CSV table of C-alpha atoms in Angstrom, one decimal:
chain,number,residue,atom,x,y,z
A,1,MET,CA,-1.8,95.8,165.9
A,2,ASN,CA,-0.5,99.4,166.0
A,3,ILE,CA,3.3,99.3,166.4
A,4,LEU,CA,5.7,102.3,166.9
A,5,ILE,CA,9.4,102.0,166.5
A,6,PRO,CA,11.3,105.1,167.8
A,7,ILE,CA,14.9,105.4,166.6
A,8,LEU,CA,17.5,108.1,166.8
A,9,GLY,CA,17.9,108.2,163.1
A,10,PHE,CA,18.4,105.7,160.3
A,11,GLY,CA,21.8,104.3,159.7
A,12,LYS,CA,23.9,101.7,157.9
A,13,ALA,CA,24.5,99.2,160.7
A,14,GLY,CA,23.0,95.8,160.6
A,15,GLY,CA,20.5,96.6,163.4
A,16,TYR,CA,18.7,99.1,161.2
A,17,ARG,CA,18.3,96.4,158.5
A,18,VAL,CA,16.7,94.2,161.1
A,19,LEU,CA,14.2,96.9,162.1
A,20,SER,CA,13.4,97.9,158.5
A,21,ASN,CA,12.7,94.3,157.5
A,22,LEU,CA,10.7,93.4,160.6
A,23,ALA,CA,8.6,96.5,160.0
A,24,SER,CA,8.1,95.6,156.3
A,25,GLU,CA,7.0,92.1,157.1
A,26,TRP,CA,4.5,93.3,159.7
A,27,THR,CA,3.1,95.9,157.3
A,28,LYS,CA,2.6,93.2,154.7
A,29,LEU,CA,0.6,91.2,157.2
A,30,GLY,CA,-1.8,94.2,157.7
A,31,HIS,CA,-0.4,95.8,160.9
A,32,ASN,CA,0.0,99.6,161.2
A,33,VAL,CA,3.7,100.1,161.7
A,34,ASN,CA,5.4,103.5,162.0
A,35,PHE,CA,9.0,104.5,162.6
A,36,LEU,CA,9.4,107.7,164.7
A,37,VAL,CA,12.6,109.6,163.9
A,38,PRO,CA,13.9,113.1,164.7
A,39,GLU,CA,13.1,115.5,161.9
A,40,THR,CA,16.8,115.6,160.9
A,41,SER,CA,17.2,111.8,160.3
A,42,PRO,CA,18.7,110.7,157.0
A,43,PRO,CA,16.5,108.5,154.8
A,44,PRO,CA,16.5,104.8,155.5
A,45,TYR,CA,19.6,103.1,154.1
A,46,PHE,CA,17.7,99.8,154.3
A,47,PRO,CA,14.3,100.4,152.6
A,48,THR,CA,11.1,99.7,154.6
A,49,ASP,CA,7.4,99.4,153.7
A,50,ALA,CA,6.5,100.9,157.1
A,51,ALA,CA,5.4,104.5,157.4
A,52,ILE,CA,7.8,107.1,158.8
A,53,VAL,CA,6.9,110.1,160.9
A,54,THR,CA,9.2,112.8,162.4
A,55,SER,CA,9.2,114.8,165.5
A,56,ASN,CA,11.1,117.7,167.0
A,57,ARG,CA,11.7,118.8,170.6
A,58,SER,CA,8.6,121.0,170.4
A,59,GLY,CA,6.4,117.9,169.8
A,60,ASP,CA,5.6,118.7,166.2
A,61,VAL,CA,4.9,115.4,164.5
A,62,SER,CA,4.6,115.1,160.7
A,63,GLU,CA,5.1,112.9,157.7
A,64,TYR,CA,8.8,112.2,156.9
A,65,TYR,CA,10.5,113.9,154.0
A,66,ALA,CA,14.2,113.2,153.3
A,67,GLU,CA,14.8,116.8,152.5
A,68,SER,CA,14.3,117.8,156.1
A,69,SER,CA,17.5,115.9,157.1
A,70,ALA,CA,19.9,118.5,155.7
A,71,ARG,CA,21.1,120.0,158.9
A,72,SER,CA,23.0,118.3,161.7
A,73,ILE,CA,21.6,117.9,165.2
A,74,SER,CA,22.9,117.0,168.7
A,75,ALA,CA,22.3,113.6,170.4
A,76,LEU,CA,20.5,115.4,173.2
A,77,ASP,CA,18.2,117.1,170.7
A,78,ASN,CA,17.5,113.8,169.0
A,79,LEU,CA,16.5,112.3,172.4
A,80,LEU,CA,14.3,115.2,173.2
A,81,SER,CA,12.7,115.0,169.8
A,82,LEU,CA,11.9,111.3,170.5
A,83,TYR,CA,10.5,112.1,173.9
A,84,SER,CA,8.3,114.8,172.5
A,85,GLY,CA,7.1,112.6,169.7
A,86,VAL,CA,6.3,109.6,171.9
A,87,LYS,CA,4.5,112.0,174.4
A,88,LYS,CA,2.4,113.3,171.5
A,89,ILE,CA,1.4,110.1,169.7
A,90,GLY,CA,2.4,107.2,171.9
A,91,GLU,CA,-1.1,106.7,173.2
A,92,ASN,CA,-2.2,105.7,169.6
A,93,TYR,CA,-0.2,102.5,169.6
A,94,ASP,CA,-0.5,99.0,171.1
A,95,VAL,CA,3.2,98.4,171.2
A,96,ILE,CA,6.2,100.7,171.3
A,97,LEU,CA,9.5,98.9,170.5
A,98,ALA,CA,12.8,100.4,171.8
A,99,ASN,CA,16.0,99.2,170.2
A,100,GLN,CA,19.4,100.9,170.6
A,101,SER,CA,20.2,101.4,174.3
A,102,PHE,CA,19.5,105.2,174.3
A,103,THR,CA,15.9,104.8,172.9
A,104,PRO,CA,14.3,103.3,176.0
A,105,TRP,CA,14.9,106.5,178.0
A,106,PRO,CA,12.7,108.9,176.1
A,107,ILE,CA,10.0,106.3,175.7
A,108,TRP,CA,10.0,105.5,179.4
A,109,LEU,CA,10.0,109.2,180.4
A,110,ALA,CA,7.1,109.9,178.0
A,111,ARG,CA,5.0,107.3,179.9
A,112,PRO,CA,2.5,106.3,177.2
A,113,ARG,CA,-0.1,104.6,179.4
A,114,LYS,CA,-1.9,102.4,176.8
A,115,ALA,CA,1.1,101.0,174.9
A,116,ALA,CA,3.0,97.9,176.0
A,117,LEU,CA,6.7,98.8,176.1
A,118,PHE,CA,9.2,96.3,174.5
A,119,TYR,CA,13.0,96.5,174.2
A,120,TYR,CA,14.7,94.5,171.4
A,121,ILE,CA,18.3,94.0,172.4
A,122,GLN,CA,20.5,93.2,169.4
A,123,ALA,CA,23.9,93.5,171.2
A,124,TYR,CA,25.1,94.0,174.7
A,125,GLU,CA,26.1,97.6,174.1
A,126,PRO,CA,27.9,98.4,177.4
A,127,GLU,CA,30.8,96.2,176.4
A,128,TYR,CA,31.4,98.2,173.2
A,129,TYR,CA,31.2,101.5,175.0
A,130,GLN,CA,33.7,100.1,177.6
A,131,LEU,CA,36.1,99.2,174.8
A,132,GLU,CA,35.8,102.7,173.4
A,133,LYS,CA,36.1,104.2,176.9
A,134,LYS,CA,32.8,106.1,176.5
A,135,TRP,CA,31.9,105.9,180.1
A,136,LEU,CA,28.7,108.0,180.1
A,137,SER,CA,27.3,105.9,177.2
A,138,TRP,CA,28.3,102.8,179.1
A,139,LEU,CA,26.3,103.9,182.1
A,140,VAL,CA,23.3,104.9,180.1
A,141,ALA,CA,23.3,101.6,178.2
A,142,LYS,CA,23.8,99.5,181.4
A,143,LEU,CA,21.0,101.2,183.2
A,144,SER,CA,18.6,100.9,180.2
A,145,TYR,CA,18.3,97.2,181.1
A,146,LYS,CA,16.8,98.1,184.5
A,147,LEU,CA,13.9,100.0,182.9
A,148,PRO,CA,10.5,98.3,183.0
A,149,PHE,CA,10.4,97.1,179.5
A,150,ILE,CA,9.5,93.6,178.1
A,151,THR,CA,12.8,92.5,176.8
A,152,ILE,CA,13.4,90.4,173.7
A,153,VAL,CA,16.9,89.4,172.6
A,154,ASN,CA,18.4,88.3,169.3
A,155,SER,CA,20.5,85.4,170.7
A,156,GLY,CA,20.3,82.8,173.4
A,157,ILE,CA,23.6,84.2,174.9
A,158,TYR,CA,21.7,87.3,176.0
A,159,VAL,CA,18.8,85.6,177.8
A,160,ASP,CA,20.5,85.9,181.2
A,161,TYR,CA,23.5,88.0,180.3
A,162,LYS,CA,24.9,90.6,182.8
A,163,GLY,CA,21.6,91.8,184.1
A,164,VAL,CA,19.5,91.3,180.9
A,165,ARG,CA,16.3,89.5,181.5
A,166,SER,CA,14.3,88.5,178.4
A,167,VAL,CA,11.0,86.8,177.6
A,168,GLY,CA,12.2,85.3,174.3
A,169,VAL,CA,14.8,85.1,171.5
A,170,VAL,CA,14.2,86.5,167.9
A,171,PRO,CA,17.3,86.4,165.7
A,172,PRO,CA,17.9,88.7,162.7
A,173,GLY,CA,16.7,87.5,159.3
A,174,LEU,CA,17.9,87.3,155.7
A,175,ASP,CA,16.3,88.0,152.3
A,176,PHE,CA,17.0,84.8,150.4
A,177,ASN,CA,16.1,86.5,147.1
A,178,ILE,CA,19.2,88.6,147.6
A,179,TYR,CA,21.5,86.4,149.6
A,180,ARG,CA,21.1,83.3,147.5
A,181,THR,CA,23.6,80.6,147.1
A,182,LYS,CA,26.1,80.4,144.3
A,183,ASP,CA,27.0,77.4,142.3
A,184,ARG,CA,28.6,74.4,144.0
A,185,PRO,CA,31.9,75.5,145.7
A,186,LYS,CA,35.0,74.8,143.6
A,187,ASP,CA,37.7,72.3,144.4
A,188,LEU,CA,40.3,74.5,146.2
A,189,ARG,CA,43.0,71.9,145.9
A,190,SER,CA,43.4,72.5,142.2
A,191,ALA,CA,42.2,76.1,141.9
A,192,ASP,CA,44.4,78.7,140.3
A,193,GLN,CA,43.2,81.3,142.8
A,194,ILE,CA,41.5,81.1,146.2
A,195,ILE,CA,39.6,84.3,147.0
A,196,VAL,CA,39.4,85.1,150.7
A,197,GLY,CA,37.2,88.0,152.0
A,198,THR,CA,36.5,89.9,155.1
A,199,ILE,CA,34.3,92.9,156.0
A,200,GLY,CA,36.6,95.8,156.9
A,201,ARG,CA,35.5,97.5,160.1
A,202,SER,CA,37.3,100.1,162.2
A,203,GLU,CA,35.9,98.9,165.5
A,204,PRO,CA,38.5,96.7,167.3
A,205,SER,CA,35.8,94.2,168.4
A,206,LYS,CA,35.2,93.3,164.8
A,207,GLY,CA,38.6,91.7,164.5
A,208,THR,CA,39.6,93.1,161.1
A,209,ILE,CA,43.3,93.3,162.0
A,210,TYR,CA,43.3,89.6,162.9
A,211,ALA,CA,41.7,88.7,159.5
A,212,LEU,CA,44.3,90.7,157.7
A,213,GLU,CA,47.3,89.3,159.6
A,214,GLY,CA,45.9,85.7,159.3
A,215,PHE,CA,45.6,86.1,155.5
A,216,ALA,CA,49.1,87.5,155.2
A,217,LYS,CA,50.6,84.5,157.1
A,218,ALA,CA,48.6,82.0,154.9
A,219,ASN,CA,49.6,83.9,151.7
A,220,GLN,CA,53.3,83.4,152.5
A,221,LEU,CA,52.7,79.7,152.3
A,222,ASP,CA,50.2,79.6,149.4
A,223,GLY,CA,50.5,82.3,146.8
A,224,ARG,CA,47.2,81.4,145.2
A,225,LEU,CA,45.4,83.2,148.1
A,226,LYS,CA,44.0,86.6,147.2
A,227,LEU,CA,42.1,88.9,149.6
A,228,LYS,CA,39.1,91.1,149.0
A,229,VAL,CA,38.2,93.5,151.8
A,230,ALA,CA,34.6,94.9,151.6
A,231,TYR,CA,34.3,98.6,152.5
A,232,GLY,CA,38.0,99.1,153.2
A,233,ASN,CA,38.7,100.5,156.7
A,234,LEU,CA,42.2,99.1,156.5
A,235,PRO,CA,44.5,100.0,159.4
A,236,GLU,CA,46.9,102.8,158.7
A,237,HIS,CA,50.1,101.7,157.1
A,238,TRP,CA,48.7,98.2,156.4
A,239,SER,CA,48.8,97.0,152.8
A,240,HIS,CA,49.4,93.8,150.8
A,241,GLN,CA,50.1,93.2,147.2
A,242,ASP,CA,47.4,90.5,147.0
A,243,CYS,CA,44.7,92.6,148.7
A,244,SER,CA,42.0,94.7,147.0
A,245,VAL,CA,39.2,96.8,148.4
A,246,ILE,CA,35.5,96.4,147.2
A,247,ILE,CA,32.9,99.0,148.1
A,248,PRO,CA,29.4,97.4,147.7
A,249,ARG,CA,26.7,100.1,147.3
A,250,ASN,CA,23.7,98.1,148.4
A,251,ASP,CA,22.7,94.6,149.6
A,252,HIS,CA,22.6,93.3,146.0
A,253,GLU,CA,26.2,94.3,145.5
A,254,LEU,CA,27.2,93.0,148.9
A,255,ALA,CA,25.6,89.6,148.0
A,256,ASP,CA,27.6,89.6,144.7
A,257,TYR,CA,30.7,90.3,146.7
A,258,TYR,CA,30.1,87.2,149.0
A,259,ARG,CA,29.5,85.0,145.9
A,260,SER,CA,32.8,86.1,144.5
A,261,LEU,CA,34.6,84.6,147.5
A,262,ASP,CA,35.7,81.1,148.4
A,263,VAL,CA,36.3,81.9,152.1
A,264,LEU,CA,34.9,84.6,154.4
A,265,LEU,CA,36.8,85.6,157.6
A,266,ALA,CA,34.7,86.9,160.5
A,267,PRO,CA,37.0,86.9,163.6
A,268,CYS,CA,35.0,89.2,166.0
A,269,THR,CA,36.4,89.3,169.5
A,270,THR,CA,33.4,89.8,171.8
A,271,GLN,CA,30.0,88.3,172.7
A,272,LYS,CA,30.6,85.0,170.8
A,273,GLY,CA,27.4,83.1,170.2
A,274,ALA,CA,25.6,86.3,169.1
A,275,PRO,CA,24.4,86.9,165.5
A,276,HIS,CA,26.9,88.4,163.1
A,277,TYR,CA,25.6,89.3,159.7
A,278,PRO,CA,28.7,88.5,157.6
A,279,VAL,CA,28.6,85.0,158.9
A,280,MET,CA,24.9,84.6,158.1
A,281,GLU,CA,25.1,86.3,154.7
A,282,ALA,CA,28.2,84.3,153.6
A,283,MET,CA,26.5,81.0,154.6
A,284,ALA,CA,23.4,81.9,152.6
A,285,CYS,CA,25.6,82.7,149.6
A,286,GLY,CA,27.4,79.3,149.7
A,287,VAL,CA,30.8,80.5,151.0
A,288,ALA,CA,33.0,78.7,153.5
A,289,VAL,CA,33.1,80.7,156.8
A,290,VAL,CA,36.0,81.0,159.2
A,291,THR,CA,34.9,82.6,162.5
A,292,THR,CA,35.5,82.8,166.2
A,293,GLY,CA,31.9,81.5,166.7
A,294,TYR,CA,28.8,83.5,165.8
A,295,ILE,CA,25.3,82.0,165.1
A,296,PRO,CA,24.6,79.8,163.3
A,297,ALA,CA,28.3,78.8,163.0
A,298,ASP,CA,29.5,75.6,164.6
A,299,TYR,CA,32.1,72.9,163.9
A,300,ARG,CA,29.7,71.2,161.5
A,301,ASN,CA,29.2,74.1,159.1
A,302,SER,CA,32.2,76.4,159.6
A,303,TRP,CA,35.8,76.6,160.7
A,304,ILE,CA,35.9,77.9,164.3
A,305,VAL,CA,39.2,79.6,165.2
A,306,ALA,CA,40.8,81.0,168.4
A,307,ASN,CA,40.0,84.5,169.5
A,308,GLN,CA,42.5,87.2,168.4
A,309,SER,CA,44.7,84.7,166.7
A,310,PRO,CA,46.1,85.3,163.2
A,311,ASP,CA,47.9,81.9,163.5
A,312,SER,CA,44.6,80.1,164.0
A,313,ILE,CA,43.0,82.0,161.1
A,314,SER,CA,46.0,81.2,158.9
A,315,ASP,CA,45.8,77.5,159.8
A,316,ALA,CA,42.1,77.4,158.9
A,317,ILE,CA,42.7,79.1,155.5
A,318,LEU,CA,45.5,76.7,154.7
A,319,GLU,CA,43.3,73.7,155.8
A,320,LEU,CA,40.6,74.9,153.4
A,321,SER,CA,43.1,75.3,150.6
A,322,ARG,CA,44.5,71.8,150.9
A,323,GLY,CA,41.3,69.8,151.4
A,324,ASN,CA,37.8,69.4,149.9
A,325,ASP,CA,35.7,68.8,153.0
A,326,HIS,CA,34.5,72.4,152.8
A,327,ILE,CA,31.9,71.3,150.2
A,328,ASP,CA,30.0,69.3,152.8
A,329,LYS,CA,30.3,72.0,155.5
A,330,VAL,CA,29.0,74.7,153.1
A,331,ALA,CA,26.1,72.4,152.2
A,332,THR,CA,25.3,72.0,156.0
A,333,ALA,CA,25.5,75.8,156.5
A,334,SER,CA,23.1,76.4,153.6
A,335,LYS,CA,20.5,74.1,155.4
A,336,ASP,CA,21.2,75.6,158.8
A,337,ILE,CA,20.6,79.2,157.6
A,338,GLU,CA,17.1,78.5,156.1
A,339,SER,CA,15.3,79.1,159.4
A,340,PHE,CA,16.5,82.8,159.3
A,341,SER,CA,14.1,83.9,156.5
A,342,TRP,CA,12.4,87.2,157.3
A,343,PRO,CA,8.8,85.8,157.3
A,344,ILE,CA,9.8,83.2,159.9
A,345,VAL,CA,11.6,85.7,162.0
A,346,ALA,CA,8.9,88.4,161.8
A,347,GLN,CA,6.2,85.9,162.9
A,348,SER,CA,8.3,84.8,165.9
A,349,MET,CA,8.5,88.4,167.0
A,350,LEU,CA,4.8,89.0,166.5
A,351,LYS,CA,3.9,86.1,168.7
A,352,LEU,CA,6.0,87.5,171.5
A,353,LEU,CA,4.4,91.0,171.0
A,354,TYR,CA,0.9,89.6,171.1
A,355,LYS,CA,1.5,87.3,174.1
A,356,HIS,CA,3.2,89.8,176.3
A,357,SER,CA,1.2,92.9,175.3
A,358,GLU,CA,-2.0,91.1,176.2
A,359,ALA,CA,-0.5,90.1,179.5
A,360,GLU,CA,0.2,93.7,180.3
A,361,ARG,CA,-3.4,94.8,179.8
């Protein structure tokens, strides 16, 4: 199968990891997979085995070289570059896979006649644009779900979610060679220190402020608690004497960070039931997870807390510090996460691509 994945440029968000790894798995299986990016895209932050081609607004398509990404470019120019690239080479592919909510537009406008058009939705983006008061982006994202694409979502909550109609669910995956479990969790009742972690994010929907405030409340009652925030992004004027910042440079260092923790806080505030990489990665690394409820977290394998509630987060941390039932929950989480391996996930997506591309012909 020939598969084209047009994107507006490689980035560091988890959605790019998903695309890079899906493309790698399909390439290993013998499929011809190409990313199409504007000629000014930075190199992939998440490596991929797929080939990469570039295009510009004039329709010049060529092999990708990272050196070409030195200059900046406008969002409109990126969209026009994708349109011109799909117009030029789209007929050579069996499947074209849109992803972020702006990418379906240049694909649809280019009208490649032979390719089956798929749209992989990894989040309901209009809600995020609404929170940020980006109303034009909100409208573009909202209307993208009306375009005639075969839609696949990454969680069951999006199957019939605010106008999204999908033919199947394919969650994100994990590389268990990197995100491998640590030794048996320690007994937190007698530990000299309990290391709590969270991924620092500036977006309000990620709930970083609630994690910080929940930790601070728990720390007042149990001085053994220490906090490690990955990537920083602390709110202005927020600090704590028992808080340190860790900057992982790649997935291997991120996995090491998780394995250094006893507890991971992931209190996102929107679209509960969706995938959230910190939850999945911490589970795979054998860490107790406190979350507002993101797959595959539930009451059997995690600590589910109230939304936007530092008190609920604090209570969960203190419950963990005083008991030992977390060992059983962490073991359950380790079993539940096994089905998210990349080979399994990639095959699930391929089955949907085969089935529905054949139905289109």
